[in-house]
Each structure stands twice: as structure tokens, then as C-alpha cells.
Backbone as a ProteinNet text record, in pm:
[ID]
protein_1_A
[PRIMARY]
MKSPTLLAIISLGTIILIDLVQIIMSFFDFYSMNLFRLFGILNLIAFMGLLPFFVTLYNKQKG
[TERTIARY]
-780.4	-860.8	-768.2	-631.4	-508.9	-526.2	-514.3	-480.4	-622.6	-712.6	-838.2	-861.7	-864.8	-831.4	-718	-633	-478.1	-554.2	-584.2	-631.1	-749.5	-867.9	-951.9	-897.3	-831.1	-772.9	-701.4	-641.5	-537.4	-624.8	-769.8	-856.7	-911.3	-969.1	-1013.3	-927.9	-839.1	-720.9	-697.6	-670.9	-712.8	-813	-960.8	-1058.8	-1075.4	-1025.1	-1010	-908.7	-801.2	-701.6	-763.4	-816.6	-867.6	-966.4	-1089.6	-1185.6	-1136.1	-992.1	-953.6	-873	-785.2	-760.1	-856.3	-940.7	-1051.3	-1116	-1157.1	-1199.9	-1056.3	-949.1	-855.7	-820.2	-855.3	-873.5	-966.9	-1086.7	-1205	-1182	-1110.9	-1076.4	-1001.5	-972.4	-860.5	-907.4	-917.4	-954.3	-918.2	-854.3	-769.3	-830.8	-920.7	-1067.4	-1099.8	-1079.2	-1163.8	-1232.4	-1336.9	-1385.6	-1280.8	-1181.7	-1092.9	-1034.2	-997.6	-941.1	-1088.1	-1230.3	-1275.8	-1308.1	-1325.4	-1346.1	-1187	-1090.9	-995	-987.4	-1042.3	-1084.1	-1195.7	-1266.4	-1415.2	-1337.3	-1292.5	-1228.5	-1159.1	-1022.1	-974.2	-1072.7	-1164.1	-1235	-1332.6	-1391.8	-1422.6	-1341.3	-1197.7	-1121.2	-1117.3	-1088.4	-1072.8	-1147.1	-1283.6	-1401.2	-1428.1	-1404.2	-1339.8	-1287.1	-1129.7	-1064	-1157.5	-1265	-1313.3	-1414.6	-1429.8	-1586.9	-1483.6	-1368.6	-1293.5	-1296.9	-1322.9	-1360	-1453	-1541.7	-1755	-1742.4	-1687	-1685.6	-1655.8	-1517.4	-1452.2	-1582.1	-1574	-1646	-1819.3	-1831	-2008.1	-1972.4	-1861.9	-1834.1	-1843.8	-1767.9	-1759.2	-1862.2	-1920.8	-2058.9	-2180.5	-2168.8	-2261.7	-2224.8	-2094.6	-2051.4	-2040.2
-977.8	-852.3	-854.1	-852.4	-779.4	-651.5	-575.3	-484.2	-348.1	-416.4	-327.1	-324.7	-463.3	-432.2	-301.6	-349.7	-224.5	-67.3	-66.3	66.1	87.5	36.2	93.2	103.6	41.6	19.9	169.6	220	357.8	479.4	457.8	534.8	558.3	457.2	517.7	503.1	496.2	617.9	725.4	742.3	919.3	1014.9	903.9	1012.4	1023.2	923.1	933	1008.1	1036	1164.9	1311.4	1276.4	1403.3	1487.5	1422.6	1435.8	1518.8	1439.9	1452.7	1589	1605.6	1726.1	1841.5	1816.9	1933.6	1930.8	1871.5	1905	1947.6	1923.2	2001.2	2148.7	2189.9	2289.8	2403.5	2326.3	2377.6	2417.6	2412.5	2459.5	2608	2647.2	2748.4	2844.6	2936.3	3028.2	3044.8	2918.2	2927.3	2860.8	2829.5	2727.8	2843.4	2820.7	2908.9	2834.9	2908.7	2821.8	2767	2792.2	2725.8	2568.7	2619.8	2462.8	2395.1	2471.4	2353.3	2275	2362	2284.1	2203.3	2228.8	2122.9	1961.6	2020.5	1919.9	1810.8	1887	1831.8	1715.3	1808.6	1750.2	1574	1611.8	1518.3	1421.5	1436.6	1374.6	1289.1	1313.2	1288.4	1165.1	1194.9	1123.6	985.6	1057.1	936.2	814.7	870.4	747.1	696.9	761.6	663.4	581.7	563.6	451.2	384.1	422.6	282.7	175.4	260.5	230.6	55.8	67.2	-116.1	-187.7	-210	-282.1	-298.3	-286.9	-324.5	-335.4	-270.4	-362.2	-480.6	-505.1	-650.6	-741	-671.9	-780.8	-784.4	-770.4	-783.2	-880.7	-839.7	-926.6	-1061.5	-1091.3	-1214.3	-1275.2	-1212	-1256.2	-1286.6	-1217.8	-1234.7	-1402.2	-1377.9	-1524.3	-1632.9
-1601	-1492.5	-1443.3	-1385	-1350.9	-1379.1	-1532.2	-1553.6	-1530.5	-1512.6	-1511.8	-1343.9	-1262.8	-1090.4	-1075	-1120.5	-1069.9	-1110.3	-1246.8	-1256.6	-1185.1	-1142.5	-1050.8	-926.7	-863	-754.2	-724.8	-839.7	-821.6	-881.8	-954.2	-1001.7	-857.5	-764.5	-624.8	-537.3	-544.4	-449.6	-459.7	-631	-683.5	-591.1	-626	-573.9	-451.4	-323	-216.8	-175.3	-263.5	-231.1	-259.9	-360	-462	-322.3	-252.9	-169.9	-76.4	-30	126	141.5	-10.9	-36.5	-39.2	-91.6	-130.5	37.3	126	294.1	359.7	326.6	366.3	333.9	221.2	174.6	196.9	228.1	269.2	383.9	466.6	616.5	610.9	473.5	466	322.5	365.8	255.5	67.5	115.7	-45.9	-143.9	-124.3	-215.9	-306.3	-450.5	-513.5	-629.1	-762.5	-846	-973.7	-972.2	-1088.3	-1014.9	-886.2	-803.3	-815.1	-757	-780.9	-914	-1036.6	-1158.3	-1199.4	-1136.2	-1156.1	-1108.3	-961	-864.9	-936.3	-993.8	-1084.7	-1218.5	-1246.9	-1441.5	-1330.4	-1239.5	-1202.1	-1157.7	-1053.8	-1054	-1130.2	-1259.7	-1357.3	-1422.3	-1420.1	-1506.1	-1405.6	-1274.2	-1213.6	-1213.4	-1169.2	-1260.6	-1307.3	-1475.3	-1586.5	-1563.4	-1476.2	-1504	-1380.3	-1295.4	-1301.7	-1344.5	-1473.9	-1589.1	-1637.9	-1693.1	-1715.4	-1665.4	-1543.1	-1428.6	-1430.6	-1405.5	-1384.9	-1567.5	-1650.7	-1789.9	-1796.4	-1800.1	-1737	-1635.9	-1544.3	-1440.9	-1515	-1576.7	-1614	-1744.8	-1807.5	-1940.2	-1889.6	-1768.8	-1704.4	-1621.8	-1593.1	-1512.9	-1596.6	-1762.8	-1865.1	-1909	-1971.1	-2045.8	-1975.8
[MASK]
+++++++++++++++++++++++++++++++++++++++++++++++++++++++++++++++

């Protein structure tokens, strides 16, 4: 469970960092559609990093 938990912590930190950068960039006129797509892809990858944690947790509760 240590490995999925570490991956989940890193993924959650990445999601928070991406959202923080997006909020900061929204105050400036630097934000573009390409950056929006890039942050969307990075956000999706980070959320996929949370999946192993919940699958492992589910399997431990199930069995």
C-alpha cells in the first residue's frame, strides 16, 4: 500500500500545483487555449495517478 499511497500524494500535490498555476496565470493575459489544453492533459494524468490508490483501497476493503 506504500507505493500507491506515495503515488496518490504526488498526484494530489501535482493537481494542487496545476490549479494554483492556472489561478495565478488567469490574472494575466498570458493564458491561451494551448495552455488550457496542456493543463487539461496534465490534470488528467495527475488524476490517473490517484486511481491505483483507490483500487488498492477497494481491494483491501473487499477481501
